[in-house]
mmCIF file of C-alpha atoms (C1' of nucleotides) in Angstrom:
data_model
loop_
_atom_site.group_PDB
_atom_site.id
_atom_site.type_symbol
_atom_site.label_atom_id
_atom_site.label_comp_id
_atom_site.label_asym_id
_atom_site.label_seq_id
_atom_site.Cartn_x
_atom_site.Cartn_y
_atom_site.Cartn_z
ATOM 1 C CA MET W 1 29.887 15.826 37.768
ATOM 2 C CA SER W 2 26.814 17.343 39.420
ATOM 3 C CA ARG W 3 23.359 15.851 39.247
ATOM 4 C CA TYR W 4 22.287 18.644 36.935
ATOM 5 C CA GLU W 5 25.245 18.142 34.622
ATOM 6 C CA ARG W 6 24.505 14.450 34.380
ATOM 7 C CA THR W 7 20.936 14.972 33.313
ATOM 8 C CA CYS W 8 22.109 17.576 30.811
ATOM 9 C CA LEU W 9 24.075 14.893 29.037
ATOM 10 C CA ILE W 10 20.842 13.027 28.528
ATOM 11 C CA ARG W 11 18.445 15.912 28.129
ATOM 12 C CA GLY W 12 20.775 18.189 26.176
ATOM 13 C CA ASP W 13 19.339 19.433 22.868
ATOM 14 C CA GLY W 14 15.974 18.045 23.832
ATOM 15 C CA GLY W 15 17.368 14.537 24.042
ATOM 16 C CA ARG W 16 18.397 14.301 20.428
ATOM 17 C CA ALA W 17 21.786 12.750 21.131
ATOM 18 C CA ILE W 18 20.532 10.007 23.409
ATOM 19 C CA ARG W 19 17.586 9.425 21.116
ATOM 20 C CA GLY W 20 19.890 9.019 18.146
ATOM 21 C CA ILE W 21 21.956 6.360 19.837
ATOM 22 C CA LEU W 22 18.845 4.603 21.113
ATOM 23 C CA ASP W 23 17.347 4.566 17.647
ATOM 24 C CA ARG W 24 20.504 2.813 16.561
ATOM 25 C CA ILE W 25 20.898 0.183 19.253
ATOM 26 C CA ALA W 26 17.393 -0.149 20.587
ATOM 27 C CA ASN W 27 16.254 -2.823 18.236
ATOM 28 C CA LYS W 28 16.160 -6.498 18.768
ATOM 29 C CA TRP W 29 19.487 -7.530 17.282
ATOM 30 C CA THR W 30 22.056 -4.739 17.095
ATOM 31 C CA LEU W 31 23.661 -5.200 20.505
ATOM 32 C CA LEU W 32 23.680 -8.953 20.121
ATOM 33 C CA VAL W 33 25.494 -8.663 16.806
ATOM 34 C CA VAL W 34 27.996 -6.190 18.214
ATOM 35 C CA ALA W 35 28.641 -8.326 21.287
ATOM 36 C CA THR W 36 29.063 -11.458 19.177
ATOM 37 C CA LEU W 37 31.479 -9.751 16.803
ATOM 38 C CA HIS W 38 33.415 -8.461 19.790
ATOM 39 C CA GLU W 39 34.739 -11.963 20.360
ATOM 40 C CA GLN W 40 36.176 -12.231 16.864
ATOM 41 C CA ARG W 41 35.582 -11.372 13.229
ATOM 42 C CA MET W 42 33.014 -13.691 11.732
ATOM 43 C CA ARG W 43 31.182 -14.825 8.623
ATOM 44 C CA PHE W 44 27.488 -14.292 7.987
ATOM 45 C CA GLY W 45 26.479 -17.876 8.597
ATOM 46 C CA GLU W 46 28.549 -18.146 11.748
ATOM 47 C CA LEU W 47 26.858 -15.047 13.119
ATOM 48 C CA GLN W 48 23.468 -16.486 12.389
ATOM 49 C CA GLN W 49 24.340 -19.694 14.205
ATOM 50 C CA ARG W 50 25.637 -17.851 17.245
ATOM 51 C CA ILE W 51 22.628 -15.569 17.560
ATOM 52 C CA PRO W 52 19.687 -17.825 18.262
ATOM 53 C CA GLY W 53 16.446 -16.761 16.647
ATOM 54 C CA VAL W 54 17.703 -14.180 14.195
ATOM 55 C CA SER W 55 16.351 -14.498 10.664
ATOM 56 C CA GLN W 56 18.466 -14.057 7.552
ATOM 57 C CA ARG W 57 16.573 -10.924 6.748
ATOM 58 C CA MET W 58 17.015 -9.255 10.136
ATOM 59 C CA LEU W 59 20.683 -10.202 10.402
ATOM 60 C CA SER W 60 21.250 -8.802 6.943
ATOM 61 C CA LEU W 61 19.441 -5.565 7.734
ATOM 62 C CA THR W 62 21.184 -5.151 11.080
ATOM 63 C CA LEU W 63 24.607 -5.663 9.549
ATOM 64 C CA ARG W 64 23.919 -3.169 6.809
ATOM 65 C CA HIS W 65 22.792 -0.539 9.304
ATOM 66 C CA LEU W 66 25.898 -1.149 11.394
ATOM 67 C CA GLU W 67 28.042 -0.891 8.294
ATOM 68 C CA ARG W 68 26.406 2.369 7.307
ATOM 69 C CA ASP W 69 27.017 3.784 10.778
ATOM 70 C CA GLY W 70 30.656 2.744 10.563
ATOM 71 C CA LEU W 71 30.459 0.362 13.508
ATOM 72 C CA VAL W 72 31.085 -2.775 11.473
ATOM 73 C CA SER W 73 33.261 -3.353 8.430
ATOM 74 C CA ARG W 74 32.315 -5.839 5.730
ATOM 75 C CA THR W 75 34.824 -7.757 3.621
ATOM 76 C CA ALA W 76 33.663 -9.842 0.666
ATOM 77 C CA TYR W 77 36.146 -12.293 -0.843
ATOM 78 C CA PRO W 78 35.755 -12.928 -4.589
ATOM 79 C CA GLU W 79 35.545 -16.686 -4.263
ATOM 80 C CA VAL W 80 33.148 -19.464 -5.080
ATOM 81 C CA PRO W 81 31.263 -20.131 -2.917
ATOM 82 C CA PRO W 82 31.131 -16.578 -1.586
ATOM 83 C CA ARG W 83 32.730 -15.688 1.711
ATOM 84 C CA VAL W 84 31.954 -12.503 3.597
ATOM 85 C CA GLU W 85 33.455 -11.516 6.898
ATOM 86 C CA TYR W 86 32.276 -8.932 9.362
ATOM 87 C CA GLU W 87 34.355 -7.198 11.962
ATOM 88 C CA LEU W 88 33.887 -4.434 14.509
ATOM 89 C CA THR W 89 35.570 -1.164 13.629
ATOM 90 C CA ASP W 90 37.441 0.865 16.248
ATOM 91 C CA VAL W 91 34.351 2.970 16.803
ATOM 92 C CA GLY W 92 32.210 -0.151 17.004
ATOM 93 C CA ARG W 93 34.421 -1.564 19.743
ATOM 94 C CA THR W 94 33.919 1.534 21.869
ATOM 95 C CA LEU W 95 30.224 0.771 22.034
ATOM 96 C CA ILE W 96 30.848 -2.378 24.042
ATOM 97 C CA ASP W 97 31.658 -0.502 27.201
ATOM 98 C CA PRO W 98 28.420 1.467 27.649
ATOM 99 C CA ALA W 99 26.477 -1.565 26.472
ATOM 100 C CA VAL W 100 28.050 -3.697 29.174
ATOM 101 C CA ARG W 101 27.150 -1.107 31.798
ATOM 102 C CA LEU W 102 23.593 -1.317 30.670
ATOM 103 C CA ALA W 103 23.658 -5.105 30.764
ATOM 104 C CA GLU W 104 25.119 -5.015 34.265
ATOM 105 C CA TRP W 105 22.306 -2.756 35.374
ATOM 106 C CA ALA W 106 19.769 -5.072 33.793
ATOM 107 C CA VAL W 107 21.191 -8.179 35.440
ATOM 108 C CA GLU W 108 21.422 -6.449 38.805
ATOM 109 C CA HIS W 109 17.962 -4.906 38.867
ATOM 110 C CA ASN W 110 15.818 -7.299 36.914
ATOM 111 C CA PRO W 111 14.718 -9.074 40.098
ATOM 112 C CA ASP W 112 13.578 -5.780 41.647
ATOM 113 C CA ILE W 113 11.695 -4.828 38.535
ATOM 114 C CA ASP W 114 10.020 -8.196 38.138
ATOM 115 C CA ARG W 115 8.915 -8.064 41.741
ATOM 116 C CA SER W 116 7.559 -4.556 41.330
ATOM 117 C CA ARG W 117 5.620 -5.582 38.247
ATOM 118 C CA ARG W 118 4.034 -8.545 39.910
ATOM 119 C CA SER W 119 3.028 -6.408 42.866
ATOM 120 C CA TYR W 120 1.619 -3.715 40.592
ATOM 121 C CA ASP W 121 -0.344 -6.161 38.467
ATOM 122 C CA GLU W 122 -1.711 -7.819 41.566
ATOM 123 C CA HIS W 123 -3.178 -4.618 42.972
ATOM 124 C CA ARG W 124 -4.594 -3.600 39.620
ATOM 125 C CA PRO W 125 -5.798 -6.807 38.061
ATOM 126 C CA PRO W 126 -6.073 -6.466 34.279
ATOM 127 C CA GLU W 127 -9.334 -7.127 32.431
ATOM 128 C CA PRO W 128 -11.032 -9.884 34.433
ATOM 129 C CA ASP W 129 -13.360 -10.724 31.555
ATOM 130 C CA ARG W 130 -13.086 -10.459 27.787
ATOM 131 C CA MET I 1 36.948 -8.608 32.984
ATOM 132 C CA SER I 2 37.969 -10.411 29.802
ATOM 133 C CA ARG I 3 36.577 -9.638 26.394
ATOM 134 C CA TYR I 4 34.643 -12.882 26.450
ATOM 135 C CA GLU I 5 33.177 -12.190 29.863
ATOM 136 C CA ARG I 6 32.047 -8.765 28.750
ATOM 137 C CA THR I 7 30.137 -10.092 25.763
ATOM 138 C CA CYS I 8 28.632 -12.757 27.984
ATOM 139 C CA LEU I 9 26.963 -10.056 30.023
ATOM 140 C CA ILE I 10 25.220 -8.931 26.876
ATOM 141 C CA ARG I 11 24.752 -12.259 25.142
ATOM 142 C CA GLY I 12 24.005 -14.270 28.257
ATOM 143 C CA ASP I 13 20.759 -16.247 28.102
ATOM 144 C CA GLY I 14 20.428 -15.372 24.450
ATOM 145 C CA GLY I 15 20.357 -11.670 25.226
ATOM 146 C CA ARG I 16 17.206 -11.769 27.281
ATOM 147 C CA ALA I 17 18.520 -9.509 30.053
ATOM 148 C CA ILE I 18 19.777 -6.768 27.784
ATOM 149 C CA ARG I 19 16.656 -7.061 25.670
ATOM 150 C CA GLY I 20 14.495 -6.649 28.724
ATOM 151 C CA ILE I 21 16.161 -3.454 29.752
ATOM 152 C CA LEU I 22 16.121 -2.148 26.202
ATOM 153 C CA ASP I 23 12.438 -2.876 25.897
ATOM 154 C CA ARG I 24 11.995 -0.721 28.978
ATOM 155 C CA ILE I 25 14.149 2.278 28.145
ATOM 156 C CA ALA I 26 14.412 2.157 24.383
ATOM 157 C CA ASN I 27 11.357 4.154 23.611
ATOM 158 C CA LYS I 28 11.091 7.776 22.806
ATOM 159 C CA TRP I 29 10.473 9.226 26.254
ATOM 160 C CA THR I 30 11.542 6.987 29.138
ATOM 161 C CA LEU I 31 15.100 8.205 29.526
ATOM 162 C CA LEU I 32 14.041 11.816 29.133
ATOM 163 C CA VAL I 33 11.492 11.421 31.896
ATOM 164 C CA VAL I 34 13.991 9.700 34.174
ATOM 165 C CA ALA I 35 16.640 12.335 33.533
ATOM 166 C CA THR I 36 14.179 15.148 34.129
ATOM 167 C CA LEU I 37 12.943 13.636 37.376
ATOM 168 C CA HIS I 38 16.530 13.173 38.459
ATOM 169 C CA GLU I 39 16.780 16.908 39.017
ATOM 170 C CA GLN I 40 13.828 16.965 41.415
ATOM 171 C CA ARG I 41 10.388 15.515 42.090
ATOM 172 C CA MET I 42 7.852 17.064 39.829
ATOM 173 C CA ARG I 43 4.196 17.387 38.872
ATOM 174 C CA PHE I 44 2.678 16.056 35.679
ATOM 175 C CA GLY I 45 2.281 19.433 34.017
ATOM 176 C CA GLU I 46 5.774 20.520 34.933
ATOM 177 C CA LEU I 47 7.175 17.372 33.394
ATOM 178 C CA GLN I 48 5.281 17.997 30.208
ATOM 179 C CA GLN I 49 6.614 21.529 30.006
ATOM 180 C CA ARG I 50 10.194 20.420 30.540
ATOM 181 C CA ILE I 51 10.069 17.663 27.956
ATOM 182 C CA PRO I 52 9.471 19.359 24.644
ATOM 183 C CA GLY I 53 7.272 17.471 22.241
ATOM 184 C CA VAL I 54 5.800 14.872 24.564
ATOM 185 C CA SER I 55 2.035 14.412 24.355
ATOM 186 C CA GLN I 56 -0.191 13.935 27.366
ATOM 187 C CA ARG I 57 -0.893 10.420 26.292
ATOM 188 C CA MET I 58 2.729 9.372 25.917
ATOM 189 C CA LEU I 59 3.812 11.071 29.133
ATOM 190 C CA SER I 60 0.999 9.353 30.957
ATOM 191 C CA LEU I 61 1.852 5.961 29.488
ATOM 192 C CA THR I 62 5.567 6.364 30.139
ATOM 193 C CA LEU I 63 4.977 7.324 33.760
ATOM 194 C CA ARG I 64 2.714 4.371 34.361
ATOM 195 C CA HIS I 65 5.229 1.963 32.871
ATOM 196 C CA LEU I 66 7.941 3.450 35.062
ATOM 197 C CA GLU I 67 5.696 3.185 38.078
ATOM 198 C CA ARG I 68 4.909 -0.434 37.300
ATOM 199 C CA ASP I 69 8.615 -1.197 37.007
ATOM 200 C CA GLY I 70 9.250 0.489 40.346
ATOM 201 C CA LEU I 71 11.501 3.177 38.903
ATOM 202 C CA VAL I 72 9.158 6.063 39.659
ATOM 203 C CA SER I 73 6.791 6.624 42.556
ATOM 204 C CA ARG I 74 3.532 8.484 42.139
ATOM 205 C CA THR I 75 1.856 10.540 44.846
ATOM 206 C CA ALA I 76 -1.647 11.912 44.354
ATOM 207 C CA TYR I 77 -2.838 14.560 46.753
ATOM 208 C CA PRO I 78 -6.580 14.533 47.451
ATOM 209 C CA GLU I 79 -7.080 18.168 46.582
ATOM 210 C CA VAL I 80 -9.131 20.210 44.190
ATOM 211 C CA PRO I 81 -7.768 20.761 41.650
ATOM 212 C CA PRO I 82 -5.827 17.501 41.718
ATOM 213 C CA ARG I 83 -2.093 17.517 42.262
ATOM 214 C CA VAL I 84 0.112 14.562 41.432
ATOM 215 C CA GLU I 85 3.829 14.381 41.981
ATOM 216 C CA TYR I 86 6.330 11.969 40.535
ATOM 217 C CA GLU I 87 9.690 11.068 41.945
ATOM 218 C CA LEU I 88 12.475 8.632 41.129
ATOM 219 C CA THR I 89 12.762 5.658 43.442
ATOM 220 C CA ASP I 90 16.132 4.411 44.676
ATOM 221 C CA VAL I 91 16.174 1.842 41.898
ATOM 222 C CA GLY I 92 15.193 4.492 39.392
ATOM 223 C CA ARG I 93 18.116 6.652 40.408
ATOM 224 C CA THR I 94 20.570 3.848 39.715
ATOM 225 C CA LEU I 95 19.525 3.895 36.076
ATOM 226 C CA ILE I 96 20.985 7.354 35.606
ATOM 227 C CA ASP I 97 24.541 6.124 35.642
ATOM 228 C CA PRO I 98 24.413 3.651 32.732
ATOM 229 C CA ALA I 99 22.183 6.079 30.856
ATOM 230 C CA VAL I 100 24.771 8.815 31.192
ATOM 231 C CA ARG I 101 27.459 6.475 29.861
ATOM 232 C CA LEU I 102 25.335 5.860 26.839
ATOM 233 C CA ALA I 103 24.729 9.575 26.374
ATOM 234 C CA GLU I 104 28.448 10.239 26.640
ATOM 235 C CA TRP I 105 29.099 7.671 23.960
ATOM 236 C CA ALA I 106 26.440 9.236 21.766
ATOM 237 C CA VAL I 107 27.808 12.749 22.150
ATOM 238 C CA GLU I 108 31.355 11.577 21.536
ATOM 239 C CA HIS I 109 30.708 9.423 18.479
ATOM 240 C CA ASN I 110 27.794 11.062 16.753
ATOM 241 C CA PRO I 111 30.115 13.038 14.478
ATOM 242 C CA ASP I 112 31.895 9.838 13.362
ATOM 243 C CA ILE I 113 28.628 8.128 12.687
ATOM 244 C CA ASP I 114 27.135 11.028 10.774
ATOM 245 C CA ARG I 115 30.241 11.197 8.619
ATOM 246 C CA SER I 116 30.122 7.459 7.979
ATOM 247 C CA ARG I 117 26.483 7.659 6.970
ATOM 248 C CA ARG I 118 27.031 10.478 4.549
ATOM 249 C CA SER I 119 29.939 8.635 2.987
ATOM 250 C CA TYR I 120 27.944 5.407 2.735
ATOM 251 C CA ASP I 121 24.922 7.095 1.187
ATOM 252 C CA GLU I 122 27.133 8.886 -1.276
ATOM 253 C CA HIS I 123 28.703 5.725 -2.641
ATOM 254 C CA ARG I 124 25.379 3.931 -2.766
ATOM 255 C CA PRO I 125 22.921 6.572 -3.845
ATOM 256 C CA PRO I 126 19.389 5.556 -2.949
ATOM 257 C CA GLU I 127 16.649 5.369 -5.568
ATOM 258 C CA PRO I 128 17.619 8.061 -8.080
ATOM 259 C CA ASP I 129 14.151 8.097 -9.611
ATOM 260 C CA ARG I 130 10.704 7.323 -8.261
ATOM 261 C "C1'" DC N 1 -5.144 19.807 36.487
ATOM 262 C "C1'" DC N 2 -4.599 15.154 35.363
ATOM 263 C "C1'" DG N 3 -5.173 11.549 32.352
ATOM 264 C "C1'" DC N 4 -8.042 7.821 30.131
ATOM 265 C "C1'" DA N 5 -10.590 6.189 25.665
ATOM 266 C "C1'" DT N 6 -10.736 5.959 20.803
ATOM 267 C "C1'" DC N 7 -9.062 6.017 16.309
ATOM 268 C "C1'" DC N 8 -5.469 6.020 13.010
ATOM 269 C "C1'" DT N 9 -0.733 5.680 10.868
ATOM 270 C "C1'" DC N 10 3.779 3.925 10.386
ATOM 271 C "C1'" DC N 11 7.655 0.972 11.114
ATOM 272 C "C1'" DA N 12 10.215 -2.944 13.050
ATOM 273 C "C1'" DT N 13 9.995 -7.702 12.863
ATOM 274 C "C1'" DG N 14 9.202 -12.079 10.838
ATOM 275 C "C1'" DA N 15 7.811 -16.025 7.453
ATOM 276 C "C1'" DT N 16 8.496 -17.542 3.075
ATOM 277 C "C1'" DA N 17 10.377 -17.936 -1.371
ATOM 278 C "C1'" DC N 18 13.798 -16.896 -4.762
ATOM 279 C "C1'" DT N 19 18.881 -15.745 -6.732
ATOM 280 C "C1'" DG N 20 24.055 -15.031 -7.889
ATOM 281 C "C1'" DC Q 1 26.955 -19.336 1.180
ATOM 282 C "C1'" DA Q 2 25.065 -14.966 1.464
ATOM 283 C "C1'" DG Q 3 21.959 -12.565 0.645
ATOM 284 C "C1'" DT Q 4 17.223 -9.869 -1.715
ATOM 285 C "C1'" DA Q 5 12.007 -9.675 -2.634
ATOM 286 C "C1'" DT Q 6 7.463 -9.905 -1.071
ATOM 287 C "C1'" DC Q 7 3.816 -10.015 2.094
ATOM 288 C "C1'" DA Q 8 1.765 -9.982 6.674
ATOM 289 C "C1'" DT Q 9 1.323 -8.239 11.525
ATOM 290 C "C1'" DG Q 10 1.729 -6.311 15.998
ATOM 291 C "C1'" DG Q 11 2.883 -2.616 18.676
ATOM 292 C "C1'" DA Q 12 4.643 2.283 19.285
ATOM 293 C "C1'" DG Q 13 3.307 6.690 18.877
ATOM 294 C "C1'" DG Q 14 0.264 10.835 17.663
ATOM 295 C "C1'" DA Q 15 -4.424 13.509 17.415
ATOM 296 C "C1'" DT Q 16 -8.475 14.411 19.475
ATOM 297 C "C1'" DG Q 17 -12.239 14.419 22.708
ATOM 298 C "C1'" DC Q 18 -14.308 13.325 27.221
ATOM 299 C "C1'" DG Q 19 -14.361 12.844 32.391
ATOM 300 C "C1'" DG Q 20 -13.342 13.401 37.583
#
DNA sequence: CCGCATCCTCCATGATACTG
DNA sequence: CAGTATCATGGAGGATGCGG
């Protein structure tokens, strides 16, 4: 794949494709939920315990978005007390791979980036006063 | 790499690494700028022409963030009128690969997701009135 | 030509409280 | 247990005008 072809995959159609997927995953919790569910199917409360810091509201919203996109399936059992289990769909599982690539990149280059930021901020000190 | 190890890359340290990289690239323009610069070094105005819809302000902000992170280098030529050229750094170029994976995933699965959304919205019609 | 300053709007996130 | 309802807030993004 040539350099030009690679950028076309990103820039194609004015970037609508890549933007669509970013709009989906580029929020605080989606990838964490997907990664957590990748280990095994799980109940709501279990998910909340395993994802430190997520609120009931945000977990609920995230799961519903994922369900709507067909990346997660939801199964409610008619019991008392209620039990609801979430599970990655086949499509949802395919998202793990590109997400892991991204995580690998992050882990590998975070030191470089942090260093660059410190250097940049040093040469252009932000508001001294105020 | 086992399934557990893969999720660890994403969930490790409570997801801080993946969140960091998402905070960087998960905005409207960053990946488009990186992909466009991947073809060749380029001036500000040329970038703006090649990225449909970007405003001067957002292009300027995006470029400065990328420069701060060390993904893009900026060269200003002391001429009149001013000329400024932007170019991916070595680190910046390494971002293309994971970004392309993501774009491939998007292109491949967008149809599935669109179908799922339509189906979901059909069975749960949103506010009929109002 | 390049790009910063200002003002404004909207949405994602979060805290809290309530319900089946 | 598994959510929804309500309210508050910060930051992303856009429009416009000025400045070197």
